[in-house]
mmCIF file of C-alpha atoms and ligand atoms in Angstrom:
data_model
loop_
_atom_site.group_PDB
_atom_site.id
_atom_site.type_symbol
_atom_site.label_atom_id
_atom_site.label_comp_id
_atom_site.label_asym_id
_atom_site.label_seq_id
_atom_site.Cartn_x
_atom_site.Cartn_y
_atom_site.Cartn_z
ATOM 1 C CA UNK A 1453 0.000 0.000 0.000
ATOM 2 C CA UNK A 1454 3.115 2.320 0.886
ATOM 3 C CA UNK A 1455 4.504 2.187 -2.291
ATOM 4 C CA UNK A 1456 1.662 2.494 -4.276
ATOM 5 C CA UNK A 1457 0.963 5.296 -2.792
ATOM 6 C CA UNK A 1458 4.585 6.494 -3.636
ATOM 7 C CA UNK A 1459 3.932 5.939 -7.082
ATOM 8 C CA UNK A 1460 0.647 7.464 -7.714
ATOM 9 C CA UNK A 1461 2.605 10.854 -5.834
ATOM 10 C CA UNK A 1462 5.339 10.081 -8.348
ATOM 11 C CA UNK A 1463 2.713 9.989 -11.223
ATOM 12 C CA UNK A 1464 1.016 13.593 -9.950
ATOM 13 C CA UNK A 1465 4.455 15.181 -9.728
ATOM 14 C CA UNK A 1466 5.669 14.262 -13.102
ATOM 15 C CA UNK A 1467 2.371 15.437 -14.802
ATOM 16 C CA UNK A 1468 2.181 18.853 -12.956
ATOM 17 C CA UNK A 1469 5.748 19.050 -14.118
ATOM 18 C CA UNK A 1470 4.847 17.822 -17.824
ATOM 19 C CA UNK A 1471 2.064 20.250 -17.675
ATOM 20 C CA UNK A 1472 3.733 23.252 -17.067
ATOM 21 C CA UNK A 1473 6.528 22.020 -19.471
ATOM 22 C CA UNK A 1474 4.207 21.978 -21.956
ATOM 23 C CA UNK A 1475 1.901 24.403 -21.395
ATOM 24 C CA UNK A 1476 -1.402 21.773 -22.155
ATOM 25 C CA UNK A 1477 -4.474 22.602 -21.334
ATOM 26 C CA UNK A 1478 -5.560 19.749 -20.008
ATOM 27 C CA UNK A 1479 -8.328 19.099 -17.626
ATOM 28 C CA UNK A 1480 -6.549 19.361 -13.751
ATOM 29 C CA UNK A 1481 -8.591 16.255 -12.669
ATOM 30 C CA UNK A 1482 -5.210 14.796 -10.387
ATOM 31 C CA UNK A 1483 -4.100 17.176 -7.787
ATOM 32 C CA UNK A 1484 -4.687 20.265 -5.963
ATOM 33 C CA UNK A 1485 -1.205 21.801 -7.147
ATOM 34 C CA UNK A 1486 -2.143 22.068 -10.743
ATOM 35 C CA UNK A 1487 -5.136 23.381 -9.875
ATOM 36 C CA UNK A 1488 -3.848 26.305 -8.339
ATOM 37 C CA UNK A 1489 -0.775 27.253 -10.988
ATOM 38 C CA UNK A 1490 -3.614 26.997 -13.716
ATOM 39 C CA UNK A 1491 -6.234 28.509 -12.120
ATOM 40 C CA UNK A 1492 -9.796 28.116 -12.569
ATOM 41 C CA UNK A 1493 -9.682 28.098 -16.337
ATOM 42 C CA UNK A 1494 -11.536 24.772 -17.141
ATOM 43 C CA UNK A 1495 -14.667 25.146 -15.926
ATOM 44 C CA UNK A 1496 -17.336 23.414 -17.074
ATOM 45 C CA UNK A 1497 -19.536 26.756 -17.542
ATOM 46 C CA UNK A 1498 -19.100 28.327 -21.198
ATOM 47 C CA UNK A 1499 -19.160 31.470 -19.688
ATOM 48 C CA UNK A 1500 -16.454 31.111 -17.227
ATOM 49 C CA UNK A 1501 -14.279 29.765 -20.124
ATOM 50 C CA UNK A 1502 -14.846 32.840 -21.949
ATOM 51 C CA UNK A 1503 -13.209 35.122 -18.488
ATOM 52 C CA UNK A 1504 -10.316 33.097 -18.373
ATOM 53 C CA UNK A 1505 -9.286 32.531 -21.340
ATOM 54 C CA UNK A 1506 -6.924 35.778 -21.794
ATOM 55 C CA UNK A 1507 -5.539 35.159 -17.820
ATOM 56 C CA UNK A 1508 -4.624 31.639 -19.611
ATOM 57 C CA UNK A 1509 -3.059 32.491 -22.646
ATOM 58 C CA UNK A 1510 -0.945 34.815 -20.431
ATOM 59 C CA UNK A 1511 -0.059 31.936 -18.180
ATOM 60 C CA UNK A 1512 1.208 29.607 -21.036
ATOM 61 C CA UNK A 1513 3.647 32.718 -22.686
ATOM 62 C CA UNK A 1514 4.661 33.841 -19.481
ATOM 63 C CA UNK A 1515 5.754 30.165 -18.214
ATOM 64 C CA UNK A 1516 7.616 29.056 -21.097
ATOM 65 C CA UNK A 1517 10.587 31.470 -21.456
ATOM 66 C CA UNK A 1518 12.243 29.035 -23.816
ATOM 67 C CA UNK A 1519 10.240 29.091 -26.437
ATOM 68 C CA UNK A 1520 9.686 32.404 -26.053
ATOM 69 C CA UNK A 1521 13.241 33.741 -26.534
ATOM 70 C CA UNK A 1522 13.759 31.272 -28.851
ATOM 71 C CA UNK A 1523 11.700 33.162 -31.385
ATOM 72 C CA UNK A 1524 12.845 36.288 -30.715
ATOM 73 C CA UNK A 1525 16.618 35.194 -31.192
ATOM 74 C CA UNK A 1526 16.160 33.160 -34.272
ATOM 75 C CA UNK A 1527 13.171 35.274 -36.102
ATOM 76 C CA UNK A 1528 12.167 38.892 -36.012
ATOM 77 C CA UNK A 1529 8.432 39.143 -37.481
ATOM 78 C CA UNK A 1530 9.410 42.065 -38.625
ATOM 79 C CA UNK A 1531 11.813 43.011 -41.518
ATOM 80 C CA UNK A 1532 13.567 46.522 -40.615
ATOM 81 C CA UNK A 1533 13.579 49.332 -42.737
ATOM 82 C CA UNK A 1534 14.393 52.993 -42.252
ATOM 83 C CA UNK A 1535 11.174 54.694 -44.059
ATOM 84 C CA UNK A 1536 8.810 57.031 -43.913
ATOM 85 C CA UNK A 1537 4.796 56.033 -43.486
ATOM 86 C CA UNK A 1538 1.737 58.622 -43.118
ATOM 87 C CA UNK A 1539 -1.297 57.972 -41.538
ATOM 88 C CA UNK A 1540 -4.621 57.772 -43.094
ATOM 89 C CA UNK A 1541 -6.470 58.153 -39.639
ATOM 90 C CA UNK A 1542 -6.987 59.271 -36.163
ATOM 91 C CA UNK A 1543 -4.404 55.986 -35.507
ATOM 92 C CA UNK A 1544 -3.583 54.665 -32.195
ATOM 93 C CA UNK A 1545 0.499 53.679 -31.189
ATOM 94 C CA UNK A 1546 0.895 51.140 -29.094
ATOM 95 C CA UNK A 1547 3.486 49.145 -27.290
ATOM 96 C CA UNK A 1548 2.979 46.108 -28.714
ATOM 97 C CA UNK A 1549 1.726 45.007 -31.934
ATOM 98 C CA UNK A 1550 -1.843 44.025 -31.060
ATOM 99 C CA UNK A 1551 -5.045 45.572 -30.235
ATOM 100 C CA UNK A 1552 -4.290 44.446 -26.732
ATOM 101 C CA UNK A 1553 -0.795 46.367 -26.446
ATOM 102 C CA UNK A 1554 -0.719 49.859 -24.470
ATOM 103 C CA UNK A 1555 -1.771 52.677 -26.164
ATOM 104 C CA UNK A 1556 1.231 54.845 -26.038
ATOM 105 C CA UNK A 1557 0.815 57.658 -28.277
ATOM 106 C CA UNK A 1558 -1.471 58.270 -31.611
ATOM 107 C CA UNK A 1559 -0.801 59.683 -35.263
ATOM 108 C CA UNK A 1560 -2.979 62.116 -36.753
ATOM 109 C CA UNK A 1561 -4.400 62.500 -40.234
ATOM 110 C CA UNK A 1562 -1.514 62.736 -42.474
ATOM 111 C CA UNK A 1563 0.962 62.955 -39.731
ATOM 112 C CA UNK A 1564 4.420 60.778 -40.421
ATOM 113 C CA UNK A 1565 6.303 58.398 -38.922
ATOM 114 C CA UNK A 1566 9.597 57.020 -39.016
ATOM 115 C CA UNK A 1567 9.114 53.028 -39.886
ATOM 116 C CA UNK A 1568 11.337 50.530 -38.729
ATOM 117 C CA UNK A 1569 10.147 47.556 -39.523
ATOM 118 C CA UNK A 1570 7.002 45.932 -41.835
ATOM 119 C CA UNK A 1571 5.007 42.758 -39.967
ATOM 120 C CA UNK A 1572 1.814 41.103 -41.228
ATOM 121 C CA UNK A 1573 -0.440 43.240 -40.081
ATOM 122 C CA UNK A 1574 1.386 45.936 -37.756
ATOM 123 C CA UNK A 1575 4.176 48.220 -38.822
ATOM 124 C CA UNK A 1576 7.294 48.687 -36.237
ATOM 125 C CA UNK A 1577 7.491 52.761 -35.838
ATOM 126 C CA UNK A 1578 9.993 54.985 -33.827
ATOM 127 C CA UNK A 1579 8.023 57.043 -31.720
ATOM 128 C CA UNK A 1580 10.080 59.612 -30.002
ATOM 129 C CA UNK A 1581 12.794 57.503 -29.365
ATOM 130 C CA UNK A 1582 10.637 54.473 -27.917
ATOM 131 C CA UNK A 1583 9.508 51.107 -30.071
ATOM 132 C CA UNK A 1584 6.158 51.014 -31.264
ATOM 133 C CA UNK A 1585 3.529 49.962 -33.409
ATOM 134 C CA UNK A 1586 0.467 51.118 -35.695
ATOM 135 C CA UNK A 1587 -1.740 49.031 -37.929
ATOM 136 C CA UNK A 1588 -0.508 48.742 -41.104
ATOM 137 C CA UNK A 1589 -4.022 48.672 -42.796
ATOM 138 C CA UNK A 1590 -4.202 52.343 -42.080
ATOM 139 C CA UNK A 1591 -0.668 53.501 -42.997
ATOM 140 C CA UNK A 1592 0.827 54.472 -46.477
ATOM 141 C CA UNK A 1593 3.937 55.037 -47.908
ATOM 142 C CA UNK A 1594 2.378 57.933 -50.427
ATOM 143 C CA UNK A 1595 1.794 61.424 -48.531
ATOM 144 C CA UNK A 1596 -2.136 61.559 -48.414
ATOM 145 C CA UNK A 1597 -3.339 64.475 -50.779
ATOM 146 C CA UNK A 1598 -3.680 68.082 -48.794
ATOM 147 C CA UNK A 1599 -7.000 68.533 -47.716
ATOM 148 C CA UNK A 1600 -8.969 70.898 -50.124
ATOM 149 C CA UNK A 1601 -6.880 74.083 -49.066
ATOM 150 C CA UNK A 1602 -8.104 75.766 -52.974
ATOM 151 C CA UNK A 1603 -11.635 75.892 -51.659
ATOM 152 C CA UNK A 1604 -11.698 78.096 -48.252
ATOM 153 C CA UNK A 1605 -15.647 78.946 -48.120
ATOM 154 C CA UNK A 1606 -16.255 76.396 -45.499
ATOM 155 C CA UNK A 1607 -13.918 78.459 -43.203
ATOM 156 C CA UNK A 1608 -16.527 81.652 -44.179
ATOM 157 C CA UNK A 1609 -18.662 81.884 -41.221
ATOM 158 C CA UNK A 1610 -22.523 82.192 -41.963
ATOM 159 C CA UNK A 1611 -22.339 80.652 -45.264
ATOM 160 C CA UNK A 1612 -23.097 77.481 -47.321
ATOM 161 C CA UNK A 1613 -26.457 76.482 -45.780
ATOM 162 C CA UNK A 1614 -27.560 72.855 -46.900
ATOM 163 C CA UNK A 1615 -30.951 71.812 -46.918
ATOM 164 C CA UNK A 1616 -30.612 68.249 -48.032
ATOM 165 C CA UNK A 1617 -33.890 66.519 -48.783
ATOM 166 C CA UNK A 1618 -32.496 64.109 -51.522
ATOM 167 C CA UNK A 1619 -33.845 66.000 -54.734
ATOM 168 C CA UNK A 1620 -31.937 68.291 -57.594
ATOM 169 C CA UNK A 1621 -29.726 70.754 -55.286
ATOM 170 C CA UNK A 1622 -30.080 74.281 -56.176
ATOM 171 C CA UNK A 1623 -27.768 76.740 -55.192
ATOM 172 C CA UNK A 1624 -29.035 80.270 -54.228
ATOM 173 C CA UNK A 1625 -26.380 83.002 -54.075
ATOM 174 C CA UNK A 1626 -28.163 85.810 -52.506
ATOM 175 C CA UNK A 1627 -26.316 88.551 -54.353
ATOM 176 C CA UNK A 1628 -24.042 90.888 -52.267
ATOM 177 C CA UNK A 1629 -23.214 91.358 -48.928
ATOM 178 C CA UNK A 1630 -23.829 93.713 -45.484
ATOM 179 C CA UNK A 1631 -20.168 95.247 -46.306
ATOM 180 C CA UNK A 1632 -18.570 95.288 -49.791
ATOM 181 C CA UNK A 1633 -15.229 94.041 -49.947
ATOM 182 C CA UNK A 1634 -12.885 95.845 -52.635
ATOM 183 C CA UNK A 1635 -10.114 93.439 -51.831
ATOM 184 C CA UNK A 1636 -9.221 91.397 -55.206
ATOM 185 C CA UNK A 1637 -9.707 88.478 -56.394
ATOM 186 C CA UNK A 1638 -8.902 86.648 -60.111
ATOM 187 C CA UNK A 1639 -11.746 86.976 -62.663
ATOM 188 C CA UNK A 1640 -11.529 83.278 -62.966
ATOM 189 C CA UNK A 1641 -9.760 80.176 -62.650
ATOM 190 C CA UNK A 1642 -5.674 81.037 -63.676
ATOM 191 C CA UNK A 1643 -7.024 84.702 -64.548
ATOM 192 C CA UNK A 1644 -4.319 87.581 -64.320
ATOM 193 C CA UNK A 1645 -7.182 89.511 -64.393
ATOM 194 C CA UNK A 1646 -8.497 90.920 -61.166
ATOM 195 C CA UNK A 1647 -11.510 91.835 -59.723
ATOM 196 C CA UNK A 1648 -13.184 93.313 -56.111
ATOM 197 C CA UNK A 1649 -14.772 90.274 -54.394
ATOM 198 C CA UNK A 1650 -17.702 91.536 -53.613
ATOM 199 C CA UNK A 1651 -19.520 95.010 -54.126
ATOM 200 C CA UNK A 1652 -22.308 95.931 -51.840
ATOM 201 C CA UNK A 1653 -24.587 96.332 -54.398
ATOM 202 C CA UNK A 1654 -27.098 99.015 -55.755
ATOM 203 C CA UNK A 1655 -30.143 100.164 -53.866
ATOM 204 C CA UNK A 1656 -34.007 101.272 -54.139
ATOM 205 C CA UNK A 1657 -33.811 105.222 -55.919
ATOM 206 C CA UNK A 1658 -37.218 105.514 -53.980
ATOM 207 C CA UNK A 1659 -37.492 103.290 -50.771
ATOM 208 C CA UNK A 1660 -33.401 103.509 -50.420
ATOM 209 C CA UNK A 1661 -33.669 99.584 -49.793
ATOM 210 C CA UNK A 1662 -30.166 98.097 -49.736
ATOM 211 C CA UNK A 1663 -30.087 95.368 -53.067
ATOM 212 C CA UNK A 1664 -28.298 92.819 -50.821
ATOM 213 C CA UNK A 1665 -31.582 93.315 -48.358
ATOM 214 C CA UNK A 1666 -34.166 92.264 -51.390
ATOM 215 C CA UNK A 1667 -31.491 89.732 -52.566
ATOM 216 C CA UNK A 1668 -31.844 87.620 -49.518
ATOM 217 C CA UNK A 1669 -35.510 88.462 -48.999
ATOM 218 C CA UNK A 1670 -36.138 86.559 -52.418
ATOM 219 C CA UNK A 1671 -33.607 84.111 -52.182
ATOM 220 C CA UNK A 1672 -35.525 82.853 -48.902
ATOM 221 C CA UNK A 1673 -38.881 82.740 -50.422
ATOM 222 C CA UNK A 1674 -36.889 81.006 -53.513
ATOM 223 C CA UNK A 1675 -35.454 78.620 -50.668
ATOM 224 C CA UNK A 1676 -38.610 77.610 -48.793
ATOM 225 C CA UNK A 1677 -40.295 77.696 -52.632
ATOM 226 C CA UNK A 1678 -37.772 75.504 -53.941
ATOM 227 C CA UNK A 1679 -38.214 73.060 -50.789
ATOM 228 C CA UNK A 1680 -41.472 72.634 -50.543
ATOM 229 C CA UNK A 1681 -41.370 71.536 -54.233
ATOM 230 C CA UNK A 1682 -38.971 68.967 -52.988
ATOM 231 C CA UNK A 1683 -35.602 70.469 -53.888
ATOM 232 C CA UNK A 1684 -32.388 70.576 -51.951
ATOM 233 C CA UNK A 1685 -31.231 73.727 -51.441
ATOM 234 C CA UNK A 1686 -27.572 75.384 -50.727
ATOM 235 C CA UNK A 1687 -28.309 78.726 -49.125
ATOM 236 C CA UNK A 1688 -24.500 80.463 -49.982
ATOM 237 C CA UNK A 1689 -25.688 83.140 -47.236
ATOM 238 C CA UNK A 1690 -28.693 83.815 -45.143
ATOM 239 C CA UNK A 1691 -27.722 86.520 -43.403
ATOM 240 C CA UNK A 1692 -25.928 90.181 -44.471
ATOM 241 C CA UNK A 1693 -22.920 89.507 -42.032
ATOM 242 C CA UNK A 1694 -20.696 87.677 -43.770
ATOM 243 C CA UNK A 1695 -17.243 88.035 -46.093
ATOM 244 C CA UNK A 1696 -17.573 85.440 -48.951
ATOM 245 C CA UNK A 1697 -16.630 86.953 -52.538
ATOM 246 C CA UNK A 1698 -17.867 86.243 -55.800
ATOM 247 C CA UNK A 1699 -15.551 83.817 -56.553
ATOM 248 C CA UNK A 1700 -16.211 81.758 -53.411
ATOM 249 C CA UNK A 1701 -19.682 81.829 -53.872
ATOM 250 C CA UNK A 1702 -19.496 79.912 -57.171
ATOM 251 C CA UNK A 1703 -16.469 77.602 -55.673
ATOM 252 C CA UNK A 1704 -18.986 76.446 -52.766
ATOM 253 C CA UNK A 1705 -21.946 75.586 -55.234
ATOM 254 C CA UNK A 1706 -19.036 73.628 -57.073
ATOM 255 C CA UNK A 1707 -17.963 71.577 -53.872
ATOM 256 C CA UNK A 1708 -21.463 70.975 -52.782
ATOM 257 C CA UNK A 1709 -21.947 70.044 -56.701
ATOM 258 C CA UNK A 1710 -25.069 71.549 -56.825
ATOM 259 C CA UNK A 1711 -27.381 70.762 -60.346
ATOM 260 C CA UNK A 1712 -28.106 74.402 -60.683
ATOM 261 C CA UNK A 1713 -26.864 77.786 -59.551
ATOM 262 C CA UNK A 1714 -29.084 80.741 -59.283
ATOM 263 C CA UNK A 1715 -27.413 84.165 -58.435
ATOM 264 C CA UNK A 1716 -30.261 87.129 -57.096
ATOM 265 C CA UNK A 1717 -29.910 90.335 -57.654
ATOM 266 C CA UNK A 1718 -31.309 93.605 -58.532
ATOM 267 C CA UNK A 1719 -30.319 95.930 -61.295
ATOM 268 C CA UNK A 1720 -29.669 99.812 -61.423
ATOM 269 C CA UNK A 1721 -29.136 102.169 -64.328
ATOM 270 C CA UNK A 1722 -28.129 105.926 -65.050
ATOM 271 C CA UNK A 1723 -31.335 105.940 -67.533
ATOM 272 C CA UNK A 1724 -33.640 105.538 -64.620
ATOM 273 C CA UNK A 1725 -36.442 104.486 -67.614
ATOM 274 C CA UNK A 1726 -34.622 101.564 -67.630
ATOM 275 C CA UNK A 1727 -36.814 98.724 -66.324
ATOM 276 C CA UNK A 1728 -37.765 94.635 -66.531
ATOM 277 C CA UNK A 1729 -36.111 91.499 -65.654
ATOM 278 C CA UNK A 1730 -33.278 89.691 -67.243
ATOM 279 C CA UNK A 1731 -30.852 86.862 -66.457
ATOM 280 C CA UNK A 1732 -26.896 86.739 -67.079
ATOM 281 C CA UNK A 1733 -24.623 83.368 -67.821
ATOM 282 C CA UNK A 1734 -21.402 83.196 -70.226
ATOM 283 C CA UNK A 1735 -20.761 82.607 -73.350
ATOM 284 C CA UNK A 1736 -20.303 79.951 -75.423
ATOM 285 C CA UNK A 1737 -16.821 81.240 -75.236
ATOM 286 C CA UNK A 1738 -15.658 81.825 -72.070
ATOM 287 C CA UNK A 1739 -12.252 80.131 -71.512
ATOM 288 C CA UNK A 1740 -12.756 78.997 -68.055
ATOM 289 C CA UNK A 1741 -16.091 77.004 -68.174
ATOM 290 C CA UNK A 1742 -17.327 77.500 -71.918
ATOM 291 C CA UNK A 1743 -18.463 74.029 -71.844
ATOM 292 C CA UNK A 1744 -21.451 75.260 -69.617
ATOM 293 C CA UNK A 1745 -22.854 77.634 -71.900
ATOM 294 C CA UNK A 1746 -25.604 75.051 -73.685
ATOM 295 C CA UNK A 1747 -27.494 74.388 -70.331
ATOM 296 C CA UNK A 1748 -26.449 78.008 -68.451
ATOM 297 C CA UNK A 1749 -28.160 79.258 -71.575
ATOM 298 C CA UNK A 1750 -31.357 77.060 -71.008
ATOM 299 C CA UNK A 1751 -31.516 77.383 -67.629
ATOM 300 C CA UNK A 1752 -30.977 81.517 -67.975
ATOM 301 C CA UNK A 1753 -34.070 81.372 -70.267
ATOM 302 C CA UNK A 1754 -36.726 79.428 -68.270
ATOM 303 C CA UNK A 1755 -35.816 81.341 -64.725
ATOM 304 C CA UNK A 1756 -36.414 84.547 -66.776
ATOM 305 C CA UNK A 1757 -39.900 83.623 -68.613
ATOM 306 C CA UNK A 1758 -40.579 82.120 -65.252
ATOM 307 C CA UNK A 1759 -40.175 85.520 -63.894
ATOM 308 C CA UNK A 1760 -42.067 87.262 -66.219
ATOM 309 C CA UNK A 1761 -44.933 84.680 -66.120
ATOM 310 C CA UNK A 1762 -45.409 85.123 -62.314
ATOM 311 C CA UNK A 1763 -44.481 89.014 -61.937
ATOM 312 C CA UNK A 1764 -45.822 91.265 -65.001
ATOM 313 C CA UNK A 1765 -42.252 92.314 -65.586
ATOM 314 C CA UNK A 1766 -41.228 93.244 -68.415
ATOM 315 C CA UNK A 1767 -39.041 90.702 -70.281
ATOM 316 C CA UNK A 1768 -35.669 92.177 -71.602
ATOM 317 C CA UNK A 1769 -33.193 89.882 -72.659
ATOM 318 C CA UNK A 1770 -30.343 87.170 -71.420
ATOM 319 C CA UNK A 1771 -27.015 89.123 -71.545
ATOM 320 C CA UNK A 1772 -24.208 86.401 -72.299
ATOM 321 C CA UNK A 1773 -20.782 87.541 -70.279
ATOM 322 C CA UNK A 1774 -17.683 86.346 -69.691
ATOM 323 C CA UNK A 1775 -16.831 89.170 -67.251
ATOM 324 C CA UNK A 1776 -18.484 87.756 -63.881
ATOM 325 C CA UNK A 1777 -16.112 86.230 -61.533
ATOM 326 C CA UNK A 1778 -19.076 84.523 -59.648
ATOM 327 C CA UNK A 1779 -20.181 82.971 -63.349
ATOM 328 C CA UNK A 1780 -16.681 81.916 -64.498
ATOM 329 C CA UNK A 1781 -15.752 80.105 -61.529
ATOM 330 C CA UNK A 1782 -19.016 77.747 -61.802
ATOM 331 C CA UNK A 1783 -18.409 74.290 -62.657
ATOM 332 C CA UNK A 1784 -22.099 73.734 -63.015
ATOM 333 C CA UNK A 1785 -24.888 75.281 -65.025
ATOM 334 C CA UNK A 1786 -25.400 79.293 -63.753
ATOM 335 C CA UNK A 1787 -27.996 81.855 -63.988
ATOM 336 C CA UNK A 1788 -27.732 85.382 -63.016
ATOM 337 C CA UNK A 1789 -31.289 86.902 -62.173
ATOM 338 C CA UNK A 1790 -31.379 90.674 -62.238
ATOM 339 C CA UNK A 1791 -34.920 91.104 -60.697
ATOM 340 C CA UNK A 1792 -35.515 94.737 -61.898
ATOM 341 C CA UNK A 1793 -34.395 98.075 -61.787
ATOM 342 C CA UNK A 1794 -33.883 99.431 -58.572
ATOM 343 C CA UNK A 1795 -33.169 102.485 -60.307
ATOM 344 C CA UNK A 1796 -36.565 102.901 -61.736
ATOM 345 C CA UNK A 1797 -38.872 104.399 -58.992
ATOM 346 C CA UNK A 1798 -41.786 102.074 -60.628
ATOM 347 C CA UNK A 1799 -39.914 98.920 -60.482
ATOM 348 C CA UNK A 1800 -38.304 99.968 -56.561
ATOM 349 C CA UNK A 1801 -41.673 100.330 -55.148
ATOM 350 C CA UNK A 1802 -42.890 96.987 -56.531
ATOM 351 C CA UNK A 1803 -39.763 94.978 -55.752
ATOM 352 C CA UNK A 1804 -40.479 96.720 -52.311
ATOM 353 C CA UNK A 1805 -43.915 94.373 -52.079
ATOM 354 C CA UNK A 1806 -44.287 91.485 -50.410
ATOM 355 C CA UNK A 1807 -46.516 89.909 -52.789
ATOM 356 C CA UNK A 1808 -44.018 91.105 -55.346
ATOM 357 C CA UNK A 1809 -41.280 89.472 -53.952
ATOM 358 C CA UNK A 1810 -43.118 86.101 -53.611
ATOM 359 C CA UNK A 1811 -44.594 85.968 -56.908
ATOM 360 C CA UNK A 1812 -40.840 86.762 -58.000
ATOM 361 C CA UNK A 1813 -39.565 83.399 -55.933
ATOM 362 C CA UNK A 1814 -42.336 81.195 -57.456
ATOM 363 C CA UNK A 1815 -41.521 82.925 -61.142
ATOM 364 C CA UNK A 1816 -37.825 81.468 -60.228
ATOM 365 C CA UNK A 1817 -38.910 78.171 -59.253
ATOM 366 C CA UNK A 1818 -41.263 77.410 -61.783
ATOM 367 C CA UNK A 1819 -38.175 78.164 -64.280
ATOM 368 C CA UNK A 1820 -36.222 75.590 -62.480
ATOM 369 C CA UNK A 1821 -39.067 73.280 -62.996
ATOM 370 C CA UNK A 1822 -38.856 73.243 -66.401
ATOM 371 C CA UNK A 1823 -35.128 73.488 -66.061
ATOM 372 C CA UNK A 1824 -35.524 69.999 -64.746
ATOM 373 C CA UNK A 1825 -38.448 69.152 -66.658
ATOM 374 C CA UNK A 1826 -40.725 68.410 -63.722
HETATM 375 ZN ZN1 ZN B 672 -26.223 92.937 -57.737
#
C-alpha cells in the first residue's frame, strides 16, 4: 500500500511538471497543485471559459521562457527598414503590436512616422525615441493628398447652408453682402485679371432699400419655394454679415456640386427708364467654363420667362458675359437673375412688395421646374 501510494505521488508530480513544461491545457482532474498554478480556467460553464481565457493564454507565454526567446533570437516578425509612413487616420500607437498592447501615443491625419520595420499586419514605428507599433491597414507610404486648401468657403462663417432633402440641389447666391469688400480676387480660374470680391450692391432710388436686403428676402422665399417643391437647397448666405466673394460663392456651389446655380440680384441704371427682368450666364466662349454655356443658356431662359410669367415684368433679354467672376468660376450650369431696376422708382416700389417678392420666388422656381423638366 506504501509504495503504491509512492507511485501514484510520483505519477502527480511528473504530470504537474509535464504540464507546465508543456503548457497543455488539459483538464486538472489529479491534484490540488495544478489546480492552483492553472487557475480556474476549465470550468465546465461556457461562460467562465470565456473570463479566463486571456488570464490563460498569459499563463502559457509567461511560463515558457524558452520558447519564447527562442523566437525572438532566431526570427524577427518584422523586416527593418528605415522609411517614412503617413497615416490615413486618427491611428492609435501602441506598445505592442496588437489591439491588446498599451496605447502609447497616436498619429494624426496625415501625420508621419519614421518606420522601422514591416510585420503582417502591424508596422514597427519609432516614436520619439521608444519602439512602437500602428496598424498597417491604415498607414501608407504615399503622402495623403492636402486637404482641399483651394476651396476656403467652409472656413466663411454664416455661409453654405444645406438643406438636403435628396432631390436636384439648387444653389441660391443671394447677391451681395452687409459690407462690400474691394479686396481682389482673379476673374476666374488662372485669370491675371483681377476683380473686387464683392460690391455691396445698388439700392431702391425711392425706398433707399439696400439690393443685398431684397437679394436675400427673395432668395428665402426662392429657398422655402424651392423646398417645398422637394428640392435641396444650398443657401450660400442667409444673413448680411458675412465676407464670402464672388468667386467663393461659385467655388462652394461647385464643392457641394449643386445641379443648378441661381445668383439674385437687382439691377440699377443711369437711364432711370430703364426697367424689366433679365438673367446673365457666359458665353459659349468663355475660356474657363465654356463648356457650360448650352445648359447656363437654357436654364438663364426658363428662370427669366418664369419671372415674367409670375411678376408682369417686363421681359428684356439674357445678356451672355464672360466678365463675372461669380459665373466663371461655376463648374455647373449658372444663372444670373437681375430682378428689376432698382433704379426705376416704378420697379423699386414693386420689388419693395411682399406679394411682389413672392410671386418673383415662385416665377424662379417654376423656371427651375422646367429646367428639370418636372
Ligand atoms: Zn447685384
Amino acid at each position: 500500500m506504501k509504495n503504491m501510494r509512492y507511485g501514484y505521488r510520483l505519477i502527480c508530480v511528473m504530470l504537474v511538471l509535464l504540464l507546465c513544461l508543456s503548457g497543455c491545457k488539459v483538464p486538472a482532474s489529479s491534484g490540488e497543485t495544478t489546480q492552483e498554478q492553472t487557475g480556474p480556467i476549465f470550468g465546465d460553464d461556457s461562460k467562465e471559459n470565456e473570463e479566463t481565457t486571456a488570464s490563460g493564454t498569459e499563463i502559457v507565454t509567461t511560463e515558457d521562457p524558452t520558447e519564447e526567446s527562442t523566437e525572438e533570437s532566431t526570427e524577427d516578425p518584422f523586416t527593418p527598414v528605415n522609411d517614412t509612413v503617413y497615416s490615413l487616420a486618427s491611428l492609435n500607437v501602441r506598445a505592442e503590436p496588437s489591439t491588446d498592447g498599451e496605447i502609447i501615443g497616436a498619429l494624426k491625419v496625415g501625420e508621419a512616422a519614421a518606420r522601422t520595420g514591416i510585420g503582417d499586419e502591424w508596422m514597427r514605428i519609432d516614436y520619439f525615441g521608444h519602439v512602437a507599433y500602428v496598424y498597417g491597414e491604415y498607414v501608407s507610404e504615399t503622402k495623403p493628398a492636402e486637404p482641399e486648401t483651394q476651396v476656403p468657403p467652409t472656413a466663411v462663417e454664416g455661409t453654405g447652408i444645406l438643406y438636403d432633402n435628396g432631390g436636384y440641389l439648387v444653389a441660391i447666391d443671394p447677391g451681395h453682402q452687409g459690407k462690400a469688400n474691394s479686396d481682389k480676387e482673379p476673374v476666374g480660374p488662372g485669370a491675371t485679371e483681377l476683380k473686387a470680391k464683392v460690391s455691396s450692391g445698388t439700392q431702391g432710388v425711392v425706398t433707399g432699400i439696400p439690393e443685398h436686403e431684397l437679394n436675400l428676402v427673395v432668395s428665402l422665399y426662392l429657398r422655402d419655394e424651392l423646398l417645398a417643391r422637394g428640392y435641396s437647397v444650398l443657401m450660400i448666405r442667409e444673413t448680411k454679415d458675412v465676407n464670402i466673394s464672388n468667386a467663393e460663392r461659385a467655388q462652394l456651389a461647385n464643392k457641394y456640386k449643386a445641379d443648378a446655380f441661381v445668383r439674385v440680384h437687382a439691377n440699377s441704371h443711369s437711364n432711370t427708364a430703364a426697367k424689366g427682368a433679365l438673367t446673365m450666364c457666359m458665353t459659349s466662349h468663355n475660356p474657363y467654363n465654356g463648356n457650360l454655356y448650352a445648359p447656363s443658356r437654357v436654364l438663364s431662359q426658363l428662370v427669366l420667362q418664369g419671372i415674367c410669367d409670375a411678376t408682369g415684368a417686363a421681359k428684356k433679354e439674357i445678356i451672355e458675359t464672360d466678365t463675372m467672376s461669380g459665373i466663371n468660376w461655376c463648374e455647373i450650369p449658372v444663372t444670373i437673375v437681375e430682378m428689376g431696376f432698382m433704379s426705376n422708382a416704378e420697379e423699386d416700389r414693386e420689388l419693395a412688395k411682399d406679394s411682389y417678392r413672392r410671386a418673383m420666388a415662385k416665377g424662379i422656381a417654376d423656371g427651375l421646374d422646367k429646367y428639370f423638366d418636372r
